Amino acid sequence: MAKALPASPVLLAPAGSLPAVEAALSAGADAVYVGVRSLSRGGRPGLPAAEVGAAVAACRRAGARLHAAVNIAPLAGGIAPFLAAVARLRDEGVEEVILNDIGVIALVRKEFPALPICASVGLSAMNPEDARAYRELGADAIVLPSAVLPEELPAIKEASGLRAEVFAWCRPEFLLHGKCGLTGYAVEGAEGVLVSPKRGESCHFVCRGLPVPREPRSLEEELSPWVAAGADVFKIEGRDLSPAAVTLLVGRFRRKLDLALSGSGGG
């Protein structure tokens, strides 16, 4: 049986393995998101398809939900197996999919009308018009880039009716979230063909060799304005984090968010 979303705001934690799922839940996550191998862009850590059911079961035991990042764009010949893979995730009990392509959102909404869809930060929705467009395509929620400010959030929610996810903690990006094309230009695949992480290839983090910011962006001391603005989900980036790192990060934000909700802290 599907687990309903808890009262907002939700603390959404990352996990790249079953131990990381358990770590996130033990630290107080309301929901966990994972990647699934072959369905997750950038070569980031993901669960084997055979472990998704175990992750769902762990979440349900904790009264939480499992979301899955399904953020590749399939080639034309790969649409049928892609939809079959999404169907397996739904049947295993995944309760929301995070999608990274407008055509894929429309396709998944048509094929799976009851499956909740979150439009990924990779789609770079910045304003009410963007958000409304994703709602019309079939999204139920949207992840906002870190460039969006809390005072912009009410208008986005009012125009679209979408649940709004904001990054409580994320790695710095010197470009708008979702707009990096460095890997596609810098890395060649078989026969010299340029490849893209959005086609399931690995991100080689070309940016790490550039003089760009290194410190993570954190809302740890700024949660209250976002709560007041109506943020529905506080998302932590980091599917490549170890279980120990997930425990520390999620536990810290759990405490800070609880303080912000009680009016005792968080900015």
PDB file of C-alpha atoms in Angstrom:
ATOM      1  CA  MET A   1       0.000   0.000   0.000  1.00  0.00           C
ATOM      2  CA  ALA A   2       1.356   3.424  -0.962  1.00  0.00           C
ATOM      3  CA  LYS A   3       2.560   5.646   1.848  1.00  0.00           C
ATOM      4  CA  ALA A   4       1.007   9.112   1.767  1.00  0.00           C
ATOM      5  CA  LEU A   5       3.214  12.174   2.006  1.00  0.00           C
ATOM      6  CA  PRO A   6       3.518  13.380   5.594  1.00  0.00           C
ATOM      7  CA  ALA A   7       2.476  16.889   6.497  1.00  0.00           C
ATOM      8  CA  SER A   8       4.771  19.418   4.850  1.00  0.00           C
ATOM      9  CA  PRO A   9       7.568  20.122   4.854  1.00  0.00           C
ATOM     10  CA  VAL A  10       9.212  16.797   4.103  1.00  0.00           C
ATOM     11  CA  LEU A  11      12.894  16.042   4.622  1.00  0.00           C
ATOM     12  CA  LEU A  12      13.983  14.118   1.519  1.00  0.00           C
ATOM     13  CA  ALA A  13      17.307  12.301   1.851  1.00  0.00           C
ATOM     14  CA  PRO A  14      19.633  10.757  -0.736  1.00  0.00           C
ATOM     15  CA  ALA A  15      20.829   7.154  -0.831  1.00  0.00           C
ATOM     16  CA  GLY A  16      23.106   5.323  -3.222  1.00  0.00           C
ATOM     17  CA  SER A  17      22.862   1.919  -1.541  1.00  0.00           C
ATOM     18  CA  LEU A  18      20.651  -0.093   0.793  1.00  0.00           C
ATOM     19  CA  PRO A  19      22.861   0.748   3.809  1.00  0.00           C
ATOM     20  CA  ALA A  20      22.499   4.437   2.909  1.00  0.00           C
ATOM     21  CA  VAL A  21      18.698   4.018   2.735  1.00  0.00           C
ATOM     22  CA  GLU A  22      18.720   2.589   6.248  1.00  0.00           C
ATOM     23  CA  ALA A  23      21.057   5.350   7.417  1.00  0.00           C
ATOM     24  CA  ALA A  24      18.777   8.071   6.057  1.00  0.00           C
ATOM     25  CA  LEU A  25      15.731   6.540   7.709  1.00  0.00           C
ATOM     26  CA  SER A  26      17.479   6.091  11.059  1.00  0.00           C
ATOM     27  CA  ALA A  27      18.554   9.738  10.959  1.00  0.00           C
ATOM     28  CA  GLY A  28      14.979  10.965  10.528  1.00  0.00           C
ATOM     29  CA  ALA A  29      14.256  11.279   6.807  1.00  0.00           C
ATOM     30  CA  ASP A  30      10.569  11.447   5.850  1.00  0.00           C
ATOM     31  CA  ALA A  31      11.370  10.114   2.384  1.00  0.00           C
ATOM     32  CA  VAL A  32      14.408   8.777   0.537  1.00  0.00           C
ATOM     33  CA  TYR A  33      15.344   9.071  -3.120  1.00  0.00           C
ATOM     34  CA  VAL A  34      17.583   6.649  -4.949  1.00  0.00           C
ATOM     35  CA  GLY A  35      18.929   6.218  -8.423  1.00  0.00           C
ATOM     36  CA  VAL A  36      18.401   2.969 -10.285  1.00  0.00           C
ATOM     37  CA  ARG A  37      21.203   1.549 -12.382  1.00  0.00           C
ATOM     38  CA  SER A  38      20.730   2.127 -16.118  1.00  0.00           C
ATOM     39  CA  LEU A  39      17.984   4.692 -15.402  1.00  0.00           C
ATOM     40  CA  SER A  40      20.018   7.362 -13.645  1.00  0.00           C
ATOM     41  CA  ARG A  41      22.072   9.955 -15.497  1.00  0.00           C
ATOM     42  CA  GLY A  42      25.648  10.866 -14.914  1.00  0.00           C
ATOM     43  CA  GLY A  43      26.928   7.512 -13.753  1.00  0.00           C
ATOM     44  CA  ARG A  44      25.918   8.361 -10.184  1.00  0.00           C
ATOM     45  CA  PRO A  45      25.411   5.602  -7.636  1.00  0.00           C
ATOM     46  CA  GLY A  46      22.206   3.665  -7.998  1.00  0.00           C
ATOM     47  CA  LEU A  47      20.553   0.557  -6.684  1.00  0.00           C
ATOM     48  CA  PRO A  48      20.425  -2.569  -8.801  1.00  0.00           C
ATOM     49  CA  ALA A  49      16.841  -3.095  -9.908  1.00  0.00           C
ATOM     50  CA  ALA A  50      16.727  -6.225  -7.735  1.00  0.00           C
ATOM     51  CA  GLU A  51      17.250  -4.129  -4.576  1.00  0.00           C
ATOM     52  CA  VAL A  52      14.463  -1.621  -5.157  1.00  0.00           C
ATOM     53  CA  GLY A  53      11.878  -3.802  -3.420  1.00  0.00           C
ATOM     54  CA  ALA A  54      14.073  -4.069  -0.325  1.00  0.00           C
ATOM     55  CA  ALA A  55      14.485  -0.284  -0.254  1.00  0.00           C
ATOM     56  CA  VAL A  56      10.714   0.180  -0.520  1.00  0.00           C
ATOM     57  CA  ALA A  57      10.186  -2.274   2.347  1.00  0.00           C
ATOM     58  CA  ALA A  58      12.734  -0.464   4.535  1.00  0.00           C
ATOM     59  CA  CYS A  59      11.014   2.854   3.913  1.00  0.00           C
ATOM     60  CA  ARG A  60       7.572   1.491   4.679  1.00  0.00           C
ATOM     61  CA  ARG A  61       8.759  -0.052   7.931  1.00  0.00           C
ATOM     62  CA  ALA A  62       9.939   3.420   8.926  1.00  0.00           C
ATOM     63  CA  GLY A  63       6.710   5.086   7.792  1.00  0.00           C
ATOM     64  CA  ALA A  64       8.544   6.772   4.917  1.00  0.00           C
ATOM     65  CA  ARG A  65       8.405   6.789   1.122  1.00  0.00           C
ATOM     66  CA  LEU A  66      10.858   5.823  -1.605  1.00  0.00           C
ATOM     67  CA  HIS A  67      11.316   8.063  -4.643  1.00  0.00           C
ATOM     68  CA  ALA A  68      13.408   7.082  -7.669  1.00  0.00           C
ATOM     69  CA  ALA A  69      15.470   9.300  -9.947  1.00  0.00           C
ATOM     70  CA  VAL A  70      14.674   8.098 -13.471  1.00  0.00           C
ATOM     71  CA  ASN A  71      16.460  10.913 -15.173  1.00  0.00           C
ATOM     72  CA  ILE A  72      17.784   9.666 -18.462  1.00  0.00           C
ATOM     73  CA  ALA A  73      16.210  10.448 -21.826  1.00  0.00           C
ATOM     74  CA  PRO A  74      15.802   7.152 -23.737  1.00  0.00           C
ATOM     75  CA  LEU A  75      16.704   6.846 -27.385  1.00  0.00           C
ATOM     76  CA  ALA A  76      13.806   6.283 -29.766  1.00  0.00           C
ATOM     77  CA  GLY A  77      14.464   2.544 -29.862  1.00  0.00           C
ATOM     78  CA  GLY A  78      14.638   2.376 -26.094  1.00  0.00           C
ATOM     79  CA  ILE A  79      11.218   3.743 -25.200  1.00  0.00           C
ATOM     80  CA  ALA A  80       9.513   0.363 -24.736  1.00  0.00           C
ATOM     81  CA  PRO A  81      12.161  -1.020 -22.330  1.00  0.00           C
ATOM     82  CA  PHE A  82      12.254   2.329 -20.545  1.00  0.00           C
ATOM     83  CA  LEU A  83       8.508   2.200 -19.908  1.00  0.00           C
ATOM     84  CA  ALA A  84       8.805  -1.427 -18.810  1.00  0.00           C
ATOM     85  CA  ALA A  85      11.450  -0.386 -16.277  1.00  0.00           C
ATOM     86  CA  VAL A  86       9.213   2.396 -14.930  1.00  0.00           C
ATOM     87  CA  ALA A  87       6.365  -0.108 -14.646  1.00  0.00           C
ATOM     88  CA  ARG A  88       8.591  -2.396 -12.571  1.00  0.00           C
ATOM     89  CA  LEU A  89       9.468   0.469 -10.236  1.00  0.00           C
ATOM     90  CA  ARG A  90       5.780   1.269  -9.781  1.00  0.00           C
ATOM     91  CA  ASP A  91       4.947  -2.378  -9.148  1.00  0.00           C
ATOM     92  CA  GLU A  92       7.782  -2.672  -6.606  1.00  0.00           C
ATOM     93  CA  GLY A  93       6.230   0.195  -4.662  1.00  0.00           C
ATOM     94  CA  VAL A  94       8.251   3.268  -5.675  1.00  0.00           C
ATOM     95  CA  GLU A  95       5.924   6.134  -4.867  1.00  0.00           C
ATOM     96  CA  GLU A  96       7.316   8.936  -7.008  1.00  0.00           C
ATOM     97  CA  VAL A  97       9.628   9.170 -10.000  1.00  0.00           C
ATOM     98  CA  ILE A  98      11.937  12.114 -10.642  1.00  0.00           C
ATOM     99  CA  LEU A  99      12.090  12.826 -14.382  1.00  0.00           C
ATOM    100  CA  ASN A 100      14.497  15.045 -16.268  1.00  0.00           C
ATOM    101  CA  ASP A 101      13.001  15.502 -19.733  1.00  0.00           C
ATOM    102  CA  ILE A 102       9.788  17.179 -20.860  1.00  0.00           C
ATOM    103  CA  GLY A 103       8.975  14.455 -23.378  1.00  0.00           C
ATOM    104  CA  VAL A 104       9.558  11.758 -20.779  1.00  0.00           C
ATOM    105  CA  ILE A 105       7.240  13.530 -18.322  1.00  0.00           C
ATOM    106  CA  ALA A 106       4.462  13.620 -20.909  1.00  0.00           C
ATOM    107  CA  LEU A 107       5.083   9.984 -21.875  1.00  0.00           C
ATOM    108  CA  VAL A 108       5.141   8.654 -18.306  1.00  0.00           C
ATOM    109  CA  ARG A 109       2.037  10.638 -17.384  1.00  0.00           C
ATOM    110  CA  LYS A 110       0.178   9.136 -20.343  1.00  0.00           C
ATOM    111  CA  GLU A 111       1.293   5.572 -19.635  1.00  0.00           C
ATOM    112  CA  PHE A 112       1.037   5.721 -15.832  1.00  0.00           C
ATOM    113  CA  PRO A 113      -1.682   8.237 -14.945  1.00  0.00           C
ATOM    114  CA  ALA A 114      -1.626   7.462 -11.212  1.00  0.00           C
ATOM    115  CA  LEU A 115       2.161   7.537 -10.708  1.00  0.00           C
ATOM    116  CA  PRO A 116       3.352  10.763  -9.034  1.00  0.00           C
ATOM    117  CA  ILE A 117       5.961  12.640 -11.071  1.00  0.00           C
ATOM    118  CA  CYS A 118       8.523  15.175  -9.898  1.00  0.00           C
ATOM    119  CA  ALA A 119      10.146  17.425 -12.503  1.00  0.00           C
ATOM    120  CA  SER A 120      13.892  17.288 -11.809  1.00  0.00           C
ATOM    121  CA  VAL A 121      16.097  20.275 -11.077  1.00  0.00           C
ATOM    122  CA  GLY A 122      17.671  19.426 -14.424  1.00  0.00           C
ATOM    123  CA  LEU A 123      14.705  21.126 -16.079  1.00  0.00           C
ATOM    124  CA  SER A 124      15.687  24.441 -14.458  1.00  0.00           C
ATOM    125  CA  ALA A 125      12.233  25.822 -13.676  1.00  0.00           C
ATOM    126  CA  MET A 126      12.762  29.373 -12.472  1.00  0.00           C
ATOM    127  CA  ASN A 127       9.393  31.111 -12.453  1.00  0.00           C
ATOM    128  CA  PRO A 128       5.600  30.622 -12.332  1.00  0.00           C
ATOM    129  CA  GLU A 129       5.334  30.152 -16.092  1.00  0.00           C
ATOM    130  CA  ASP A 130       7.936  27.372 -16.103  1.00  0.00           C
ATOM    131  CA  ALA A 131       6.228  25.609 -13.225  1.00  0.00           C
ATOM    132  CA  ARG A 132       2.784  25.882 -14.806  1.00  0.00           C
ATOM    133  CA  ALA A 133       4.134  24.367 -18.023  1.00  0.00           C
ATOM    134  CA  TYR A 134       5.448  21.326 -16.152  1.00  0.00           C
ATOM    135  CA  ARG A 135       2.116  20.936 -14.386  1.00  0.00           C
ATOM    136  CA  GLU A 136       0.368  20.913 -17.756  1.00  0.00           C
ATOM    137  CA  LEU A 137       2.766  18.206 -18.962  1.00  0.00           C
ATOM    138  CA  GLY A 138       1.810  16.054 -15.987  1.00  0.00           C
ATOM    139  CA  ALA A 139       4.169  16.829 -13.111  1.00  0.00           C
ATOM    140  CA  ASP A 140       2.942  16.792  -9.514  1.00  0.00           C
ATOM    141  CA  ALA A 141       6.065  18.352  -7.979  1.00  0.00           C
ATOM    142  CA  ILE A 142       9.092  20.313  -9.078  1.00  0.00           C
ATOM    143  CA  VAL A 143      12.657  20.696  -7.814  1.00  0.00           C
ATOM    144  CA  LEU A 144      13.685  24.345  -7.944  1.00  0.00           C
ATOM    145  CA  PRO A 145      17.236  25.447  -8.781  1.00  0.00           C
ATOM    146  CA  SER A 146      19.175  26.972  -5.926  1.00  0.00           C
ATOM    147  CA  ALA A 147      19.041  30.358  -7.687  1.00  0.00           C
ATOM    148  CA  VAL A 148      15.348  30.687  -6.766  1.00  0.00           C
ATOM    149  CA  LEU A 149      14.744  32.837  -3.671  1.00  0.00           C
ATOM    150  CA  PRO A 150      12.171  32.191  -0.930  1.00  0.00           C
ATOM    151  CA  GLU A 151      10.206  35.307  -1.842  1.00  0.00           C
ATOM    152  CA  GLU A 152       9.707  33.881  -5.339  1.00  0.00           C
ATOM    153  CA  LEU A 153       8.227  30.614  -4.098  1.00  0.00           C
ATOM    154  CA  PRO A 154       4.614  31.640  -3.281  1.00  0.00           C
ATOM    155  CA  ALA A 155       3.954  32.873  -6.825  1.00  0.00           C
ATOM    156  CA  ILE A 156       5.414  29.684  -8.311  1.00  0.00           C
ATOM    157  CA  LYS A 157       3.193  27.519  -6.133  1.00  0.00           C
ATOM    158  CA  GLU A 158       0.084  29.603  -6.705  1.00  0.00           C
ATOM    159  CA  ALA A 159       0.483  29.578 -10.480  1.00  0.00           C
ATOM    160  CA  SER A 160       1.179  25.861 -10.777  1.00  0.00           C
ATOM    161  CA  GLY A 161      -0.339  24.037  -7.820  1.00  0.00           C
ATOM    162  CA  LEU A 162       2.826  21.913  -7.705  1.00  0.00           C
ATOM    163  CA  ARG A 163       4.599  20.691  -4.607  1.00  0.00           C
ATOM    164  CA  ALA A 164       7.832  22.660  -4.428  1.00  0.00           C
ATOM    165  CA  GLU A 165      11.144  21.031  -3.520  1.00  0.00           C
ATOM    166  CA  VAL A 166      14.162  23.131  -2.584  1.00  0.00           C
ATOM    167  CA  PHE A 167      17.723  22.041  -1.905  1.00  0.00           C
ATOM    168  CA  ALA A 168      18.524  22.183   1.793  1.00  0.00           C
ATOM    169  CA  TRP A 169      22.075  21.082   0.963  1.00  0.00           C
ATOM    170  CA  CYS A 170      23.739  20.727  -2.422  1.00  0.00           C
ATOM    171  CA  ARG A 171      27.082  20.995  -4.107  1.00  0.00           C
ATOM    172  CA  PRO A 172      27.857  24.398  -5.587  1.00  0.00           C
ATOM    173  CA  GLU A 173      27.161  24.919  -9.276  1.00  0.00           C
ATOM    174  CA  PHE A 174      28.656  27.822 -11.128  1.00  0.00           C
ATOM    175  CA  LEU A 175      25.939  27.422 -13.771  1.00  0.00           C
ATOM    176  CA  LEU A 176      22.192  27.243 -13.190  1.00  0.00           C
ATOM    177  CA  HIS A 177      21.200  23.788 -11.959  1.00  0.00           C
ATOM    178  CA  GLY A 178      20.565  21.521 -14.922  1.00  0.00           C
ATOM    179  CA  LYS A 179      22.407  23.611 -17.495  1.00  0.00           C
ATOM    180  CA  CYS A 180      25.904  22.122 -17.376  1.00  0.00           C
ATOM    181  CA  GLY A 181      27.015  20.773 -20.741  1.00  0.00           C
ATOM    182  CA  LEU A 182      30.720  20.355 -20.029  1.00  0.00           C
ATOM    183  CA  THR A 183      30.749  16.564 -20.030  1.00  0.00           C
ATOM    184  CA  GLY A 184      28.927  16.301 -23.332  1.00  0.00           C
ATOM    185  CA  TYR A 185      31.438  18.564 -25.007  1.00  0.00           C
ATOM    186  CA  ALA A 186      34.581  17.251 -23.367  1.00  0.00           C
ATOM    187  CA  VAL A 187      34.187  13.459 -23.365  1.00  0.00           C
ATOM    188  CA  GLU A 188      34.073  11.226 -26.411  1.00  0.00           C
ATOM    189  CA  GLY A 189      32.512   7.803 -26.533  1.00  0.00           C
ATOM    190  CA  ALA A 190      32.912   4.962 -29.001  1.00  0.00           C
ATOM    191  CA  GLU A 191      34.038   6.011 -32.459  1.00  0.00           C
ATOM    192  CA  GLY A 192      34.569   9.588 -31.314  1.00  0.00           C
ATOM    193  CA  VAL A 193      30.876  10.276 -30.730  1.00  0.00           C
ATOM    194  CA  LEU A 194      30.196  12.877 -28.042  1.00  0.00           C
ATOM    195  CA  VAL A 195      28.135  11.390 -25.232  1.00  0.00           C
ATOM    196  CA  SER A 196      25.813  12.899 -22.658  1.00  0.00           C
ATOM    197  CA  PRO A 197      25.102  11.939 -19.044  1.00  0.00           C
ATOM    198  CA  LYS A 198      21.427  12.293 -19.901  1.00  0.00           C
ATOM    199  CA  ARG A 199      21.786   9.252 -22.161  1.00  0.00           C
ATOM    200  CA  GLY A 200      23.037   7.168 -19.265  1.00  0.00           C
ATOM    201  CA  GLU A 201      26.740   7.908 -19.702  1.00  0.00           C
ATOM    202  CA  SER A 202      28.944   8.976 -16.800  1.00  0.00           C
ATOM    203  CA  CYS A 203      29.555  12.543 -15.706  1.00  0.00           C
ATOM    204  CA  HIS A 204      33.326  13.001 -15.539  1.00  0.00           C
ATOM    205  CA  PHE A 205      33.050  16.155 -13.409  1.00  0.00           C
ATOM    206  CA  VAL A 206      35.081  18.313 -15.762  1.00  0.00           C
ATOM    207  CA  CYS A 207      34.218  21.253 -13.499  1.00  0.00           C
ATOM    208  CA  ARG A 208      36.471  19.883 -10.765  1.00  0.00           C
ATOM    209  CA  GLY A 209      39.479  20.971 -12.766  1.00  0.00           C
ATOM    210  CA  LEU A 210      38.220  24.557 -13.007  1.00  0.00           C
ATOM    211  CA  PRO A 211      38.586  27.415 -10.503  1.00  0.00           C
ATOM    212  CA  VAL A 212      34.964  27.263  -9.311  1.00  0.00           C
ATOM    213  CA  PRO A 213      33.381  27.307  -5.815  1.00  0.00           C
ATOM    214  CA  ARG A 214      33.922  24.188  -3.725  1.00  0.00           C
ATOM    215  CA  GLU A 215      31.872  24.775  -0.593  1.00  0.00           C
ATOM    216  CA  PRO A 216      28.423  23.142  -0.474  1.00  0.00           C
ATOM    217  CA  ARG A 217      25.410  25.404  -0.468  1.00  0.00           C
ATOM    218  CA  SER A 218      23.409  24.909   2.707  1.00  0.00           C
ATOM    219  CA  LEU A 219      20.132  26.304   4.028  1.00  0.00           C
ATOM    220  CA  GLU A 220      20.932  24.965   7.475  1.00  0.00           C
ATOM    221  CA  GLU A 221      20.607  28.384   9.094  1.00  0.00           C
ATOM    222  CA  GLU A 222      17.987  29.674   6.646  1.00  0.00           C
ATOM    223  CA  LEU A 223      15.170  27.153   6.903  1.00  0.00           C
ATOM    224  CA  SER A 224      12.557  29.365   8.562  1.00  0.00           C
ATOM    225  CA  PRO A 225      12.091  31.760   5.603  1.00  0.00           C
ATOM    226  CA  TRP A 226      11.624  28.789   3.312  1.00  0.00           C
ATOM    227  CA  VAL A 227       9.128  27.184   5.689  1.00  0.00           C
ATOM    228  CA  ALA A 228       7.213  30.483   5.821  1.00  0.00           C
ATOM    229  CA  ALA A 229       7.302  30.738   2.019  1.00  0.00           C
ATOM    230  CA  GLY A 230       5.651  27.321   1.688  1.00  0.00           C
ATOM    231  CA  ALA A 231       8.456  24.918   0.753  1.00  0.00           C
ATOM    232  CA  ASP A 232       6.940  21.448   0.671  1.00  0.00           C
ATOM    233  CA  VAL A 233      10.147  19.426   0.531  1.00  0.00           C
ATOM    234  CA  PHE A 234      13.688  20.092   1.719  1.00  0.00           C
ATOM    235  CA  LYS A 235      15.952  17.942  -0.420  1.00  0.00           C
ATOM    236  CA  ILE A 236      19.507  16.912   0.382  1.00  0.00           C
ATOM    237  CA  GLU A 237      21.798  16.172  -2.542  1.00  0.00           C
ATOM    238  CA  GLY A 238      24.303  13.337  -2.326  1.00  0.00           C
ATOM    239  CA  ARG A 239      23.533   9.881  -3.662  1.00  0.00           C
ATOM    240  CA  ASP A 240      27.279   9.249  -3.640  1.00  0.00           C
ATOM    241  CA  LEU A 241      27.619   9.931   0.093  1.00  0.00           C
ATOM    242  CA  SER A 242      28.612   7.096   2.403  1.00  0.00           C
ATOM    243  CA  PRO A 243      26.030   5.804   4.900  1.00  0.00           C
ATOM    244  CA  ALA A 244      27.985   7.499   7.692  1.00  0.00           C
ATOM    245  CA  ALA A 245      27.928  10.837   5.864  1.00  0.00           C
ATOM    246  CA  VAL A 246      24.206  10.440   5.157  1.00  0.00           C
ATOM    247  CA  THR A 247      23.585   9.810   8.862  1.00  0.00           C
ATOM    248  CA  LEU A 248      25.434  12.966   9.907  1.00  0.00           C
ATOM    249  CA  LEU A 249      23.921  15.233   7.244  1.00  0.00           C
ATOM    250  CA  VAL A 250      20.327  14.027   7.525  1.00  0.00           C
ATOM    251  CA  GLY A 251      20.469  14.007  11.326  1.00  0.00           C
ATOM    252  CA  ARG A 252      21.718  17.575  11.372  1.00  0.00           C
ATOM    253  CA  PHE A 253      18.975  18.789   9.059  1.00  0.00           C
ATOM    254  CA  ARG A 254      16.333  16.815  10.935  1.00  0.00           C
ATOM    255  CA  ARG A 255      17.205  18.700  14.104  1.00  0.00           C
ATOM    256  CA  LYS A 256      17.394  22.056  12.336  1.00  0.00           C
ATOM    257  CA  LEU A 257      14.111  21.552  10.517  1.00  0.00           C
ATOM    258  CA  ASP A 258      12.329  20.510  13.689  1.00  0.00           C
ATOM    259  CA  LEU A 259      13.609  23.669  15.369  1.00  0.00           C
ATOM    260  CA  ALA A 260      12.457  25.802  12.462  1.00  0.00           C
ATOM    261  CA  LEU A 261       9.005  24.220  12.553  1.00  0.00           C
ATOM    262  CA  SER A 262       8.758  24.864  16.278  1.00  0.00           C
ATOM    263  CA  GLY A 263       9.725  28.497  15.768  1.00  0.00           C
ATOM    264  CA  SER A 264      12.910  28.062  17.779  1.00  0.00           C
ATOM    265  CA  GLY A 265      15.566  28.327  15.100  1.00  0.00           C
ATOM    266  CA  GLY A 266      16.649  27.679  11.532  1.00  0.00           C
ATOM    267  CA  GLY A 267      17.182  31.250  10.410  1.00  0.00           C
TER     268      GLY A 267
END
